[in-house]
């Protein structure tokens, strides 16, 4: 799928760490990166994208026990549970009608399965994180002291734009290893009658979600996704957040010395936050039905202190 396209060399891609860098753009202490593009006016414009009032999830359900370890406690009558006699509230002993259930959860959300957001501290390049901070700020016991997911504690609320590349190429899905290029993005804009603008979140549909729904397959390390040549396009358009129905980077990347150029340049140089492993099938079906490819997008990371991301359930409202 590269015939006739001007392809950046590996040296060009390595140069993106400098030419696309946002270090210092919003101050030396900035941890938000491209989320700074989401201004009050951008959020107001996102609200105006709601024209039908229909909401859809862009996340996969977290399966138990495949994706999550769960220990569930059930107590039909709380007054009978061990230790109830020591509770200081008299009503706790006397009310014989209420019970409860509770859970202890364990989940590894980075990878190829769960829908999650990556914050800038997720990736290092030459031992550095976004805005010139050392990897040493990430501690095994306390997590990251820089650019963790809690930088987005107020949520990511912006206009989302779905670019359906599988439909642009008139295929049910892109095959593993097929990259998405800037001309694909612009052809999707043309066909869909939408244009990506500053502060937008761009969600990339390769069709892999359809594969997962139909076969249950979860990709290994070969997948469709963003090609590194899209990075200057994303920088020029001032995109705030990117997502895909795969873990973002096309694999193989096409660059022997840069395993995941989209992840590395986006998170380290640009401070561009990412949504991995979205389920975009309902979003695409709704967009096609309504003839509307932009929407209000709400992403609310869990405020896990010091973590490099969070499981999320992005909601698109048309």
Short mmCIF file of C-alpha atoms in Angstrom, two decimals:
data_model
loop_
_atom_site.label_atom_id
_atom_site.label_comp_id
_atom_site.label_asym_id
_atom_site.label_seq_id
_atom_site.Cartn_x
_atom_site.Cartn_y
_atom_site.Cartn_z
CA UNK A 1 0.00 0.00 0.00
CA UNK A 2 3.02 2.31 -0.32
CA UNK A 3 3.26 2.48 -4.12
CA UNK A 4 3.47 6.06 -5.36
CA UNK A 5 3.60 7.53 -1.86
CA UNK A 6 6.60 9.60 -0.72
CA UNK A 7 7.76 7.60 2.29
CA UNK A 8 9.84 9.10 5.09
CA UNK A 9 13.16 7.38 5.64
CA UNK A 10 14.22 6.15 9.05
CA UNK A 11 16.37 9.26 9.41
CA UNK A 12 13.28 11.37 8.63
CA UNK A 13 11.31 9.57 11.33
CA UNK A 14 14.12 9.99 13.84
CA UNK A 15 14.14 13.66 12.93
CA UNK A 16 10.49 13.92 14.00
CA UNK A 17 11.67 13.86 17.60
CA UNK A 18 13.02 17.37 16.91
CA UNK A 19 10.84 18.77 14.11
CA UNK A 20 7.53 17.73 15.74
CA UNK A 21 8.59 18.36 19.33
CA UNK A 22 6.25 20.29 21.62
CA UNK A 23 8.80 20.50 24.45
CA UNK A 24 8.48 23.93 26.01
CA UNK A 25 5.59 24.97 23.75
CA UNK A 26 3.23 25.35 26.71
CA UNK A 27 5.93 25.96 29.32
CA UNK A 28 8.66 23.85 30.88
CA UNK A 29 6.30 22.44 33.52
CA UNK A 30 3.57 21.37 31.10
CA UNK A 31 2.31 17.79 31.46
CA UNK A 32 -0.80 18.04 29.27
CA UNK A 33 0.94 18.11 25.91
CA UNK A 34 -1.51 18.21 23.02
CA UNK A 35 -4.47 18.31 25.41
CA UNK A 36 -3.63 22.03 25.58
CA UNK A 37 -5.25 22.27 22.14
CA UNK A 38 -8.60 21.55 23.84
CA UNK A 39 -9.60 25.07 24.79
CA UNK A 40 -12.91 26.24 26.22
CA UNK A 41 -13.99 27.18 22.70
CA UNK A 42 -13.10 23.69 21.46
CA UNK A 43 -15.25 22.12 24.18
CA UNK A 44 -18.14 24.43 23.32
CA UNK A 45 -17.80 23.45 19.67
CA UNK A 46 -17.82 19.79 20.72
CA UNK A 47 -21.12 20.35 22.51
CA UNK A 48 -22.57 21.79 19.30
CA UNK A 49 -21.65 18.54 17.51
CA UNK A 50 -24.49 16.85 19.40
CA UNK A 51 -27.32 16.99 16.86
CA UNK A 52 -29.22 13.75 17.46
CA UNK A 53 -28.67 12.96 21.14
CA UNK A 54 -27.48 9.40 20.48
CA UNK A 55 -24.55 8.00 22.50
CA UNK A 56 -22.39 4.95 21.80
CA UNK A 57 -19.48 3.38 23.62
CA UNK A 58 -16.11 3.12 21.88
CA UNK A 59 -14.71 0.54 24.31
CA UNK A 60 -14.54 -3.22 24.58
CA UNK A 61 -16.09 -5.00 27.52
CA UNK A 62 -13.43 -6.26 29.92
CA UNK A 63 -13.73 -10.03 30.00
CA UNK A 64 -13.42 -12.11 33.15
CA UNK A 65 -11.19 -14.02 33.69
CA UNK A 66 -9.35 -13.44 30.39
CA UNK A 67 -8.66 -9.71 30.82
CA UNK A 68 -9.22 -9.17 34.52
CA UNK A 69 -8.71 -10.99 37.79
CA UNK A 70 -11.74 -10.55 39.99
CA UNK A 71 -12.53 -11.66 43.51
CA UNK A 72 -16.19 -11.08 44.39
CA UNK A 73 -17.58 -11.15 47.90
CA UNK A 74 -21.32 -11.57 48.45
CA UNK A 75 -23.08 -11.19 51.77
CA UNK A 76 -26.87 -11.75 51.63
CA UNK A 77 -27.31 -10.29 55.12
CA UNK A 78 -24.68 -7.77 56.21
CA UNK A 79 -25.49 -8.30 59.89
CA UNK A 80 -24.19 -11.87 59.59
CA UNK A 81 -20.79 -11.03 58.16
CA UNK A 82 -17.68 -11.60 60.32
CA UNK A 83 -16.94 -8.55 62.41
CA UNK A 84 -20.44 -7.11 62.19
CA UNK A 85 -20.72 -7.28 65.94
CA UNK A 86 -17.87 -4.79 66.22
CA UNK A 87 -19.42 -2.17 63.94
CA UNK A 88 -20.03 1.08 65.86
CA UNK A 89 -23.34 1.82 64.11
CA UNK A 90 -26.25 0.16 65.98
CA UNK A 91 -28.37 0.00 62.86
CA UNK A 92 -25.77 -2.22 61.26
CA UNK A 93 -26.63 -4.98 63.76
CA UNK A 94 -30.39 -4.46 63.69
CA UNK A 95 -31.12 -4.18 59.98
CA UNK A 96 -31.53 -7.80 58.92
CA UNK A 97 -32.71 -7.06 55.37
CA UNK A 98 -29.78 -5.50 53.52
CA UNK A 99 -26.80 -7.29 52.06
CA UNK A 100 -24.09 -6.39 49.58
CA UNK A 101 -21.56 -7.55 47.04
CA UNK A 102 -18.09 -6.11 46.48
CA UNK A 103 -15.07 -6.80 44.30
CA UNK A 104 -11.33 -6.69 44.32
CA UNK A 105 -10.05 -6.17 40.78
CA UNK A 106 -6.69 -6.68 39.13
CA UNK A 107 -6.06 -5.65 35.53
CA UNK A 108 -3.13 -5.04 33.18
CA UNK A 109 -4.56 -2.56 30.73
CA UNK A 110 -1.60 -1.81 28.43
CA UNK A 111 -1.38 -4.23 25.52
CA UNK A 112 -3.56 -5.31 22.61
CA UNK A 113 -6.89 -6.05 24.26
CA UNK A 114 -8.33 -3.49 26.67
CA UNK A 115 -9.47 -0.02 25.67
CA UNK A 116 -7.22 2.40 27.51
CA UNK A 117 -5.61 5.82 27.39
CA UNK A 118 -1.84 6.30 27.30
CA UNK A 119 -0.44 9.33 29.09
CA UNK A 120 2.94 10.77 28.03
CA UNK A 121 4.94 8.97 30.73
CA UNK A 122 4.10 5.61 29.11
CA UNK A 123 7.01 5.73 26.64
CA UNK A 124 10.67 6.79 26.96
CA UNK A 125 13.11 7.63 24.17
CA UNK A 126 16.80 7.69 25.03
CA UNK A 127 15.69 7.60 28.66
CA UNK A 128 13.58 10.75 28.35
CA UNK A 129 9.88 11.52 28.65
CA UNK A 130 7.76 14.35 27.29
CA UNK A 131 9.05 17.86 27.93
CA UNK A 132 12.57 16.71 28.72
CA UNK A 133 11.98 14.78 31.94
CA UNK A 134 14.09 11.75 32.87
CA UNK A 135 12.70 8.23 33.05
CA UNK A 136 14.04 8.19 36.62
CA UNK A 137 10.90 10.11 37.65
CA UNK A 138 9.03 6.83 37.29
CA UNK A 139 9.46 4.81 40.47
CA UNK A 140 8.51 1.17 40.94
CA UNK A 141 6.81 1.88 44.27
CA UNK A 142 5.12 5.23 43.70
CA UNK A 143 4.71 5.38 39.93
CA UNK A 144 5.39 8.41 37.79
CA UNK A 145 5.95 11.87 39.20
CA UNK A 146 5.61 13.36 35.71
CA UNK A 147 2.93 13.40 32.99
CA UNK A 148 0.91 10.57 34.52
CA UNK A 149 -2.75 10.00 33.74
CA UNK A 150 -3.84 12.28 36.57
CA UNK A 151 -2.73 15.23 34.44
CA UNK A 152 -6.04 14.61 32.66
CA UNK A 153 -8.05 14.47 35.89
CA UNK A 154 -10.62 16.92 34.48
CA UNK A 155 -11.36 14.56 31.62
CA UNK A 156 -10.78 14.77 27.89
CA UNK A 157 -13.85 16.45 26.43
CA UNK A 158 -13.58 17.47 22.80
CA UNK A 159 -14.90 16.97 19.30
CA UNK A 160 -14.21 13.51 17.99
CA UNK A 161 -13.82 12.70 14.30
CA UNK A 162 -14.04 9.13 13.05
CA UNK A 163 -12.02 8.42 9.90
CA UNK A 164 -13.19 5.11 8.43
CA UNK A 165 -10.20 3.95 6.40
CA UNK A 166 -11.59 0.48 5.75
CA UNK A 167 -14.54 2.08 3.97
CA UNK A 168 -12.23 4.46 2.07
CA UNK A 169 -10.41 1.44 0.67
CA UNK A 170 -13.68 -0.44 0.09
CA UNK A 171 -12.64 -3.41 2.21
CA UNK A 172 -14.24 -4.92 5.32
CA UNK A 173 -10.97 -4.43 7.20
CA UNK A 174 -7.31 -3.67 6.64
CA UNK A 175 -5.06 -6.69 6.75
CA UNK A 176 -2.37 -6.99 9.45
CA UNK A 177 0.69 -5.02 8.45
CA UNK A 178 -1.18 -2.49 6.30
CA UNK A 179 -0.46 1.10 7.24
CA UNK A 180 -2.69 4.16 7.09
CA UNK A 181 -1.19 7.20 5.35
CA UNK A 182 -1.97 10.92 5.17
CA UNK A 183 -3.70 10.57 1.80
CA UNK A 184 -6.03 7.99 3.39
CA UNK A 185 -6.91 10.50 6.09
CA UNK A 186 -7.66 13.24 3.58
CA UNK A 187 -9.68 10.92 1.35
CA UNK A 188 -11.75 9.93 4.39
CA UNK A 189 -12.33 13.62 5.15
CA UNK A 190 -13.44 14.20 1.57
CA UNK A 191 -15.82 11.24 1.42
CA UNK A 192 -17.28 11.88 4.86
CA UNK A 193 -17.62 15.66 4.50
CA UNK A 194 -15.63 16.48 7.61
CA UNK A 195 -12.31 18.17 8.33
CA UNK A 196 -10.04 17.59 11.31
CA UNK A 197 -9.27 20.83 13.14
CA UNK A 198 -7.31 22.02 16.14
CA UNK A 199 -8.22 20.29 19.40
CA UNK A 200 -9.99 17.34 17.78
CA UNK A 201 -9.64 13.70 18.74
CA UNK A 202 -9.14 11.54 15.64
CA UNK A 203 -10.36 7.95 15.83
CA UNK A 204 -9.01 5.63 13.15
CA UNK A 205 -11.11 2.69 11.98
CA UNK A 206 -9.12 -0.07 10.29
CA UNK A 207 -11.99 -2.54 10.63
CA UNK A 208 -10.14 -4.71 13.11
CA UNK A 209 -13.04 -4.34 15.54
CA UNK A 210 -15.18 -6.21 13.04
CA UNK A 211 -12.61 -9.01 12.98
CA UNK A 212 -12.74 -9.24 16.77
CA UNK A 213 -16.55 -9.29 16.78
CA UNK A 214 -16.76 -11.95 14.08
CA UNK A 215 -13.88 -14.23 15.03
CA UNK A 216 -12.90 -13.27 18.56
CA UNK A 217 -9.31 -12.85 17.40
CA UNK A 218 -6.95 -10.59 19.28
CA UNK A 219 -3.96 -9.44 17.24
CA UNK A 220 -0.44 -10.42 18.07
CA UNK A 221 2.30 -8.04 17.12
CA UNK A 222 1.33 -7.73 13.46
CA UNK A 223 -1.48 -5.26 12.91
CA UNK A 224 -2.88 -2.48 10.79
CA UNK A 225 -2.61 1.06 12.09
CA UNK A 226 -1.12 4.52 11.76
CA UNK A 227 1.99 4.76 9.62
CA UNK A 228 4.72 7.09 10.89
CA UNK A 229 4.16 9.35 7.86
CA UNK A 230 0.92 10.54 9.54
CA UNK A 231 2.81 12.19 12.39
CA UNK A 232 3.52 15.53 10.63
CA UNK A 233 -0.13 15.63 9.53
CA UNK A 234 -1.33 15.16 13.11
CA UNK A 235 1.09 17.84 14.31
CA UNK A 236 0.05 20.32 11.62
CA UNK A 237 -3.66 19.79 12.33
CA UNK A 238 -3.02 20.24 16.08
CA UNK A 239 -4.80 17.01 16.96
CA UNK A 240 -5.26 16.62 20.73
CA UNK A 241 -5.81 12.86 20.96
CA UNK A 242 -5.60 9.89 18.60
CA UNK A 243 -7.30 6.55 18.87
CA UNK A 244 -7.56 3.40 16.81
CA UNK A 245 -9.23 0.01 16.85
CA UNK A 246 -5.74 -1.50 17.12
CA UNK A 247 -2.83 -0.52 19.39
CA UNK A 248 -2.11 2.42 17.03
CA UNK A 249 1.16 1.65 15.19
CA UNK A 250 1.14 -0.43 12.05
CA UNK A 251 3.32 -3.46 12.68
CA UNK A 252 5.83 -4.07 11.31
CA UNK A 253 6.53 -0.35 11.36
CA UNK A 254 8.76 -0.45 8.28
CA UNK A 255 11.70 0.97 10.25
CA UNK A 256 14.27 -1.45 11.58
CA UNK A 257 15.52 0.91 14.27
CA UNK A 258 12.18 2.32 15.43
CA UNK A 259 9.82 -0.34 16.71
CA UNK A 260 6.81 1.88 17.44
CA UNK A 261 7.41 5.30 15.88
CA UNK A 262 3.85 6.53 16.36
CA UNK A 263 3.86 5.73 20.06
CA UNK A 264 7.37 7.06 20.59
CA UNK A 265 7.14 10.33 18.67
CA UNK A 266 3.57 11.03 19.80
CA UNK A 267 4.04 10.48 23.52
CA UNK A 268 7.65 11.59 23.98
CA UNK A 269 8.11 14.42 21.47
CA UNK A 270 4.60 15.71 20.87
CA UNK A 271 2.90 14.88 24.16
CA UNK A 272 0.07 13.45 22.03
CA UNK A 273 -2.23 11.29 24.17
CA UNK A 274 -3.53 8.01 22.74
CA UNK A 275 -6.57 5.74 22.96
CA UNK A 276 -5.56 2.15 22.23
CA UNK A 277 -7.83 -0.75 21.26
CA UNK A 278 -11.10 1.09 20.73
CA UNK A 279 -14.18 -0.73 19.50
CA UNK A 280 -15.30 1.61 16.74
CA UNK A 281 -17.90 -0.58 15.06
CA UNK A 282 -20.98 0.93 16.75
CA UNK A 283 -19.52 4.39 16.26
CA UNK A 284 -18.99 3.77 12.53
CA UNK A 285 -22.45 2.26 12.06
CA UNK A 286 -24.07 5.20 13.83
CA UNK A 287 -22.01 7.76 11.90
CA UNK A 288 -22.97 6.17 8.57
CA UNK A 289 -26.65 5.96 9.52
CA UNK A 290 -26.80 9.59 10.62
CA UNK A 291 -24.45 10.88 7.94
CA UNK A 292 -22.41 12.56 10.69
CA UNK A 293 -18.76 11.77 11.28
CA UNK A 294 -18.04 14.23 14.08
CA UNK A 295 -19.41 14.00 17.60
CA UNK A 296 -18.92 15.00 21.22
CA UNK A 297 -16.29 12.70 22.71
CA UNK A 298 -15.94 12.20 26.47
CA UNK A 299 -13.01 10.28 27.93
CA UNK A 300 -12.71 10.13 31.73
CA UNK A 301 -9.54 8.38 32.93
CA UNK A 302 -9.64 6.89 36.41
CA UNK A 303 -7.47 9.04 38.69
CA UNK A 304 -4.90 6.33 39.45
CA UNK A 305 -2.01 8.21 41.04
CA UNK A 306 1.26 7.92 39.15
CA UNK A 307 0.07 5.58 36.42
CA UNK A 308 0.95 5.76 32.74
CA UNK A 309 -2.67 5.40 31.63
CA UNK A 310 -6.06 4.09 32.58
CA UNK A 311 -8.79 1.80 31.29
CA UNK A 312 -11.47 4.03 29.79
CA UNK A 313 -14.89 3.89 28.18
CA UNK A 314 -14.90 6.67 25.55
CA UNK A 315 -18.42 7.88 24.79
CA UNK A 316 -19.31 9.38 21.42
CA UNK A 317 -22.52 11.43 21.39
CA UNK A 318 -23.96 12.39 18.03
#
